[in-house]
Amino acid sequence: MKLAFLYAGQGSQHAGMGQDLYEAYPLFRQILDGAPVDFDLKKLCFEGPEDQLSQTRYTQPCMVAFAAGVTALLKERGIVPQAAAGLSLGEYSALQAAGVFTPREAIALAAFRGKAMEEAAQDIESAMYAVLNLDRNTLEEVCRKASEKGPVYLANYNCPGQVSVACAKEQLAPFSAAVKAAGGRALPLKVAGGFHSPFMASAAQGFAQVLADCQVGQPKLPLYSNKTGAVYDGDPKELLAQQIVSPVRWETIVRNMIAAGADTFIELGPGKTLCGLIAKTDQTVKTYALSTQADLEQIVKEVLGGC
């Protein structure tokens, strides 16, 4: 068995996430209680309200804190990854799992990143669509034609037949119509703006300045970059600053991890989004989703029993 940890980005957060883990495990409590943020992270995770939890500036540190907590719980039981990756925001949790950041450092960076991205979204009105049922070449052509009338960018290459696109708000209706005419479906995403695109340029600039002052180590295990789809090589800070404005090559990451021998994946986060993307990419590998106490105990039993 070659085990990989995967960390989700925004979208799977929900009120109540982590509450059973917090009540059951002192180590999980320690990480959430020690989160370096200026709001009650624990209360927001457990009680909401949902609309506040879904605001980028709150979602990002909450998700990273949750991920750091469950990563620590697995490590406490002797389960550590042989490779790691995270989609979008999840890359920070993967960096923490790989020893680049401590839990507090990762949460603090996520809090700054979330604020910067939310502010960038307020400065430029933009949005995102998940586009389904179009091959990449067709979608690229749709985007090329649509961009003649306003900015449209390919943002997340999630899995075969599913790509996220960032566009100016005035492009929402015409772009959706163009996708439909080409035989696909365009579903609006509940995010604050056009992430992983040039719409986030101001956030990337501000975040690069913060990263410049950080002490960053090298990953202690193979860690895959959103920007390149390959294992990190070089200074992590440079890739992280670029990540905010660059497409996420998630399908490439998954395929590269499997090609490198990963055959068992654990998604650490309050949902099963990444397990679903893997199933659409390669059905030969085993996947688990860890979001509750029951999930944790089942994974510990099955993974340790299979070693």
Tab-separated table of C-alpha atoms in Angstrom:
chain	number	residue	atom	x	y	z
A	1	MET	CA	0.000	0.000	0.000
A	2	LYS	CA	1.220	3.492	-0.897
A	3	LEU	CA	-0.858	6.025	0.962
A	4	ALA	CA	-1.554	9.599	-0.141
A	5	PHE	CA	-3.360	12.343	1.752
A	6	LEU	CA	-5.603	14.748	-0.177
A	7	TYR	CA	-7.029	18.042	1.082
A	8	ALA	CA	-10.105	19.781	-0.321
A	9	GLY	CA	-10.550	23.455	-1.030
A	10	GLN	CA	-13.522	25.707	-0.406
A	11	GLY	CA	-17.031	24.427	-0.938
A	12	SER	CA	-17.370	21.450	1.403
A	13	GLN	CA	-17.468	23.503	4.620
A	14	HIS	CA	-20.645	23.248	6.692
A	15	ALA	CA	-21.845	24.138	10.178
A	16	GLY	CA	-21.122	21.282	12.575
A	17	MET	CA	-17.885	20.229	10.913
A	18	GLY	CA	-15.424	18.786	13.372
A	19	GLN	CA	-17.660	19.028	16.435
A	20	ASP	CA	-17.657	15.292	17.181
A	21	LEU	CA	-13.882	15.163	16.701
A	22	TYR	CA	-13.413	18.139	19.012
A	23	GLU	CA	-15.473	16.522	21.735
A	24	ALA	CA	-13.689	13.162	21.417
A	25	TYR	CA	-9.998	13.974	20.914
A	26	PRO	CA	-7.813	16.350	22.985
A	27	LEU	CA	-5.302	16.719	20.132
A	28	PHE	CA	-7.981	17.995	17.758
A	29	ARG	CA	-9.191	20.412	20.465
A	30	GLN	CA	-5.661	21.692	20.969
A	31	ILE	CA	-5.261	22.645	17.308
A	32	LEU	CA	-8.632	24.376	16.946
A	33	ASP	CA	-8.285	26.183	20.272
A	34	GLY	CA	-4.811	27.385	19.275
A	35	ALA	CA	-5.824	28.781	15.880
A	36	PRO	CA	-4.260	32.272	15.469
A	37	VAL	CA	-7.356	34.085	14.162
A	38	ASP	CA	-9.381	37.126	15.242
A	39	PHE	CA	-12.754	35.334	15.439
A	40	ASP	CA	-14.214	32.354	17.317
A	41	LEU	CA	-13.163	29.637	14.885
A	42	LYS	CA	-14.568	26.788	16.933
A	43	LYS	CA	-17.998	28.387	17.296
A	44	LEU	CA	-18.180	29.246	13.605
A	45	CYS	CA	-17.229	25.698	12.550
A	46	PHE	CA	-19.727	24.087	14.894
A	47	GLU	CA	-22.668	26.512	14.876
A	48	GLY	CA	-22.290	28.693	11.781
A	49	PRO	CA	-24.115	30.684	10.581
A	50	GLU	CA	-23.594	29.100	7.177
A	51	ASP	CA	-23.430	32.399	5.310
A	52	GLN	CA	-20.551	33.602	7.492
A	53	LEU	CA	-18.749	30.252	7.351
A	54	SER	CA	-18.985	30.426	3.548
A	55	GLN	CA	-17.277	33.832	3.388
A	56	THR	CA	-13.785	33.347	1.993
A	57	ARG	CA	-12.016	35.112	4.869
A	58	TYR	CA	-13.585	32.667	7.333
A	59	THR	CA	-13.804	29.530	5.220
A	60	GLN	CA	-10.099	29.303	4.546
A	61	PRO	CA	-8.705	29.284	8.120
A	62	CYS	CA	-11.582	27.055	9.278
A	63	MET	CA	-10.860	24.454	6.596
A	64	VAL	CA	-7.113	24.475	7.258
A	65	ALA	CA	-7.634	24.151	11.015
A	66	PHE	CA	-9.965	21.185	10.489
A	67	ALA	CA	-7.452	19.528	8.158
A	68	ALA	CA	-4.540	20.084	10.546
A	69	GLY	CA	-6.569	18.496	13.319
A	70	VAL	CA	-7.437	15.305	11.456
A	71	THR	CA	-3.898	15.031	10.064
A	72	ALA	CA	-2.609	15.095	13.640
A	73	LEU	CA	-5.139	12.459	14.724
A	74	LEU	CA	-4.000	10.077	11.991
A	75	LYS	CA	-0.342	10.682	12.826
A	76	GLU	CA	-1.081	9.983	16.493
A	77	ARG	CA	-2.295	6.557	15.394
A	78	GLY	CA	0.710	5.875	13.213
A	79	ILE	CA	-0.876	6.738	9.860
A	80	VAL	CA	1.248	9.138	7.819
A	81	PRO	CA	1.206	9.793	4.083
A	82	GLN	CA	3.825	8.818	1.551
A	83	ALA	CA	2.647	11.663	-0.677
A	84	ALA	CA	0.285	14.620	-0.324
A	85	ALA	CA	-1.636	17.159	-2.372
A	86	GLY	CA	-4.429	19.652	-1.883
A	87	LEU	CA	-6.852	21.307	-4.261
A	88	SER	CA	-6.602	25.097	-4.200
A	89	LEU	CA	-6.777	26.103	-0.515
A	90	GLY	CA	-6.096	22.451	0.339
A	91	GLU	CA	-2.516	22.880	-0.840
A	92	TYR	CA	-1.782	24.704	2.427
A	93	SER	CA	-2.976	21.720	4.424
A	94	ALA	CA	-0.832	19.449	2.272
A	95	LEU	CA	2.162	21.708	2.925
A	96	GLN	CA	1.488	21.443	6.641
A	97	ALA	CA	1.245	17.649	6.406
A	98	ALA	CA	4.582	17.629	4.573
A	99	GLY	CA	6.287	19.615	7.323
A	100	VAL	CA	6.640	22.905	5.454
A	101	PHE	CA	4.379	24.763	7.914
A	102	THR	CA	3.237	24.134	11.470
A	103	PRO	CA	-0.538	24.012	12.007
A	104	ARG	CA	-0.509	27.568	13.414
A	105	GLU	CA	1.522	28.867	10.473
A	106	ALA	CA	-0.755	27.213	7.917
A	107	ILE	CA	-3.907	28.563	9.605
A	108	ALA	CA	-2.458	32.085	9.827
A	109	LEU	CA	-1.463	32.046	6.152
A	110	ALA	CA	-4.910	30.771	5.170
A	111	ALA	CA	-6.522	33.595	7.159
A	112	PHE	CA	-4.442	36.213	5.353
A	113	ARG	CA	-5.000	34.544	1.983
A	114	GLY	CA	-8.760	34.401	2.530
A	115	LYS	CA	-8.973	38.104	3.382
A	116	ALA	CA	-6.790	39.056	0.422
A	117	MET	CA	-8.849	36.987	-2.022
A	118	GLU	CA	-12.137	38.317	-0.677
A	119	GLU	CA	-10.912	41.890	-1.043
A	120	ALA	CA	-9.670	41.201	-4.585
A	121	ALA	CA	-13.105	39.802	-5.458
A	122	GLN	CA	-14.743	42.977	-4.166
A	123	ASP	CA	-12.495	45.132	-6.336
A	124	ILE	CA	-13.329	43.273	-9.582
A	125	GLU	CA	-16.734	41.682	-10.107
A	126	SER	CA	-16.087	38.120	-11.201
A	127	ALA	CA	-17.525	34.650	-10.691
A	128	MET	CA	-16.913	30.971	-11.429
A	129	TYR	CA	-18.687	28.181	-13.264
A	130	ALA	CA	-18.141	24.442	-13.147
A	131	VAL	CA	-18.401	23.245	-16.738
A	132	LEU	CA	-19.501	19.645	-17.259
A	133	ASN	CA	-19.639	17.290	-20.228
A	134	LEU	CA	-17.264	19.104	-22.557
A	135	ASP	CA	-13.853	17.830	-23.627
A	136	ARG	CA	-10.969	20.159	-22.945
A	137	ASN	CA	-10.391	21.232	-26.558
A	138	THR	CA	-14.043	22.182	-27.033
A	139	LEU	CA	-14.139	24.121	-23.782
A	140	GLU	CA	-10.923	25.952	-24.618
A	141	GLU	CA	-12.466	27.050	-27.900
A	142	VAL	CA	-15.665	28.201	-26.147
A	143	CYS	CA	-13.547	30.215	-23.715
A	144	ARG	CA	-11.450	31.695	-26.510
A	145	LYS	CA	-14.524	32.970	-28.336
A	146	ALA	CA	-16.198	34.189	-25.146
A	147	SER	CA	-13.076	36.095	-24.091
A	148	GLU	CA	-13.413	38.309	-27.162
A	149	LYS	CA	-16.242	40.070	-25.300
A	150	GLY	CA	-14.809	39.939	-21.779
A	151	PRO	CA	-12.330	38.071	-19.568
A	152	VAL	CA	-12.821	34.278	-19.340
A	153	TYR	CA	-10.155	32.005	-17.843
A	154	LEU	CA	-9.809	28.261	-17.362
A	155	ALA	CA	-9.256	27.903	-13.624
A	156	ASN	CA	-9.514	24.319	-12.288
A	157	TYR	CA	-8.870	21.158	-14.308
A	158	ASN	CA	-10.693	18.892	-11.858
A	159	CYS	CA	-11.248	15.606	-13.674
A	160	PRO	CA	-12.288	14.353	-17.120
A	161	GLY	CA	-15.349	16.328	-18.192
A	162	GLN	CA	-15.232	18.846	-15.340
A	163	VAL	CA	-13.354	22.130	-15.497
A	164	SER	CA	-13.969	25.338	-13.547
A	165	VAL	CA	-13.917	28.663	-15.350
A	166	ALA	CA	-13.517	32.190	-13.998
A	167	CYS	CA	-15.190	35.049	-15.821
A	168	ALA	CA	-16.372	38.627	-15.468
A	169	LYS	CA	-19.887	38.821	-14.037
A	170	GLU	CA	-21.287	40.321	-17.217
A	171	GLN	CA	-20.098	37.179	-18.999
A	172	LEU	CA	-22.139	34.786	-16.861
A	173	ALA	CA	-25.230	34.592	-19.055
A	174	PRO	CA	-23.540	34.612	-22.497
A	175	PHE	CA	-20.877	32.139	-21.372
A	176	SER	CA	-23.485	29.748	-19.962
A	177	ALA	CA	-25.387	29.952	-23.241
A	178	ALA	CA	-22.222	29.244	-25.239
A	179	VAL	CA	-21.452	26.181	-23.110
A	180	LYS	CA	-24.997	24.887	-23.577
A	181	ALA	CA	-24.787	25.409	-27.342
A	182	ALA	CA	-21.589	23.330	-27.386
A	183	GLY	CA	-23.336	20.456	-25.568
A	184	GLY	CA	-22.165	21.099	-22.003
A	185	ARG	CA	-23.563	22.400	-18.720
A	186	ALA	CA	-22.359	25.430	-16.777
A	187	LEU	CA	-23.146	25.426	-13.058
A	188	PRO	CA	-22.442	28.550	-10.967
A	189	LEU	CA	-20.112	28.005	-8.020
A	190	LYS	CA	-20.720	29.521	-4.586
A	191	VAL	CA	-17.448	31.409	-4.324
A	192	ALA	CA	-16.708	35.096	-3.853
A	193	GLY	CA	-14.980	35.672	-7.183
A	194	GLY	CA	-12.898	34.357	-10.055
A	195	PHE	CA	-10.272	32.392	-8.154
A	196	HIS	CA	-7.122	30.975	-9.790
A	197	SER	CA	-7.173	33.578	-12.507
A	198	PRO	CA	-5.795	37.079	-13.169
A	199	PHE	CA	-8.820	38.441	-11.290
A	200	MET	CA	-6.830	37.624	-8.130
A	201	ALA	CA	-3.687	39.575	-9.105
A	202	SER	CA	-3.869	41.999	-6.177
A	203	ALA	CA	-4.280	39.105	-3.717
A	204	ALA	CA	-1.253	37.340	-5.192
A	205	GLN	CA	0.884	40.447	-4.854
A	206	GLY	CA	-0.056	40.991	-1.225
A	207	PHE	CA	0.367	37.329	-0.388
A	208	ALA	CA	3.818	37.207	-2.004
A	209	GLN	CA	4.939	39.961	0.384
A	210	VAL	CA	3.697	37.985	3.393
A	211	LEU	CA	5.356	34.792	2.176
A	212	ALA	CA	8.655	36.607	1.716
A	213	ASP	CA	8.865	37.045	5.495
A	214	CYS	CA	8.000	33.404	6.269
A	215	GLN	CA	10.483	30.745	7.245
A	216	VAL	CA	9.652	27.924	4.838
A	217	GLY	CA	11.257	24.492	4.822
A	218	GLN	CA	11.355	21.910	2.092
A	219	PRO	CA	8.636	19.216	1.981
A	220	LYS	CA	9.586	16.023	3.821
A	221	LEU	CA	7.614	13.860	1.381
A	222	PRO	CA	6.495	14.110	-2.269
A	223	LEU	CA	4.154	17.094	-2.386
A	224	TYR	CA	2.335	18.013	-5.566
A	225	SER	CA	1.940	21.588	-6.805
A	226	ASN	CA	-1.387	22.962	-8.057
A	227	LYS	CA	0.420	25.165	-10.561
A	228	THR	CA	2.608	22.491	-12.183
A	229	GLY	CA	0.783	19.251	-11.377
A	230	ALA	CA	4.187	17.803	-10.467
A	231	VAL	CA	6.163	17.279	-7.255
A	232	TYR	CA	7.435	20.489	-5.670
A	233	ASP	CA	10.913	21.395	-6.854
A	234	GLY	CA	12.521	24.584	-5.614
A	235	ASP	CA	11.221	27.335	-3.355
A	236	PRO	CA	7.634	26.603	-2.205
A	237	LYS	CA	6.992	30.328	-1.691
A	238	GLU	CA	7.301	31.139	-5.379
A	239	LEU	CA	4.793	28.469	-6.415
A	240	LEU	CA	2.371	29.474	-3.653
A	241	ALA	CA	2.331	33.120	-4.701
A	242	GLN	CA	1.653	32.095	-8.296
A	243	GLN	CA	-0.997	29.561	-7.271
A	244	ILE	CA	-3.590	32.240	-6.516
A	245	VAL	CA	-3.645	33.420	-10.141
A	246	SER	CA	-2.852	30.124	-11.881
A	247	PRO	CA	-5.078	27.214	-12.996
A	248	VAL	CA	-5.245	24.203	-10.667
A	249	ARG	CA	-4.096	21.075	-12.495
A	250	TRP	CA	-5.858	18.610	-10.220
A	251	GLU	CA	-6.465	15.862	-12.783
A	252	THR	CA	-2.761	15.941	-13.647
A	253	ILE	CA	-1.848	15.722	-9.956
A	254	VAL	CA	-4.034	12.663	-9.407
A	255	ARG	CA	-2.697	10.905	-12.483
A	256	ASN	CA	0.903	11.684	-11.501
A	257	MET	CA	0.385	10.404	-7.961
A	258	ILE	CA	-1.093	7.151	-9.245
A	259	ALA	CA	1.724	6.788	-11.783
A	260	ALA	CA	4.181	7.184	-8.883
A	261	GLY	CA	2.544	4.252	-7.094
A	262	ALA	CA	-0.161	5.784	-4.879
A	263	ASP	CA	-2.988	3.253	-4.602
A	264	THR	CA	-4.826	4.433	-1.470
A	265	PHE	CA	-6.072	7.979	-0.920
A	266	ILE	CA	-7.533	9.600	2.182
A	267	GLU	CA	-9.455	12.844	1.700
A	268	LEU	CA	-9.135	14.899	4.888
A	269	GLY	CA	-11.901	17.471	5.112
A	270	PRO	CA	-15.631	17.920	5.691
A	271	GLY	CA	-16.809	16.247	2.500
A	272	LYS	CA	-16.140	13.752	-0.280
A	273	THR	CA	-15.490	16.058	-3.222
A	274	LEU	CA	-12.002	14.780	-4.008
A	275	CYS	CA	-13.031	11.132	-3.716
A	276	GLY	CA	-15.637	11.871	-6.379
A	277	LEU	CA	-13.072	13.491	-8.663
A	278	ILE	CA	-10.740	10.512	-8.306
A	279	ALA	CA	-13.564	8.103	-9.160
A	280	LYS	CA	-14.062	10.009	-12.416
A	281	THR	CA	-10.328	9.892	-13.139
A	282	ASP	CA	-9.241	6.374	-12.137
A	283	GLN	CA	-11.421	3.705	-10.527
A	284	THR	CA	-8.583	1.280	-9.767
A	285	VAL	CA	-7.503	2.990	-6.541
A	286	LYS	CA	-8.973	2.911	-3.038
A	287	THR	CA	-10.382	6.096	-1.511
A	288	TYR	CA	-11.506	7.103	1.969
A	289	ALA	CA	-13.089	10.341	3.203
A	290	LEU	CA	-12.322	11.483	6.748
A	291	SER	CA	-14.716	14.033	8.172
A	292	THR	CA	-16.161	12.443	11.329
A	293	GLN	CA	-15.126	10.378	14.338
A	294	ALA	CA	-16.705	7.299	12.767
A	295	ASP	CA	-14.693	7.866	9.574
A	296	LEU	CA	-11.491	8.142	11.588
A	297	GLU	CA	-12.006	4.900	13.469
A	298	GLN	CA	-12.929	3.013	10.290
A	299	ILE	CA	-9.877	4.323	8.423
A	300	VAL	CA	-7.544	3.475	11.286
A	301	LYS	CA	-8.919	-0.067	11.367
A	302	GLU	CA	-8.795	-0.661	7.616
A	303	VAL	CA	-5.554	1.135	6.768
A	304	LEU	CA	-3.524	-0.292	9.640
A	305	GLY	CA	-5.054	-3.701	8.997
A	306	GLY	CA	-4.020	-3.507	5.348
A	307	CYS	CA	-0.418	-2.531	6.002
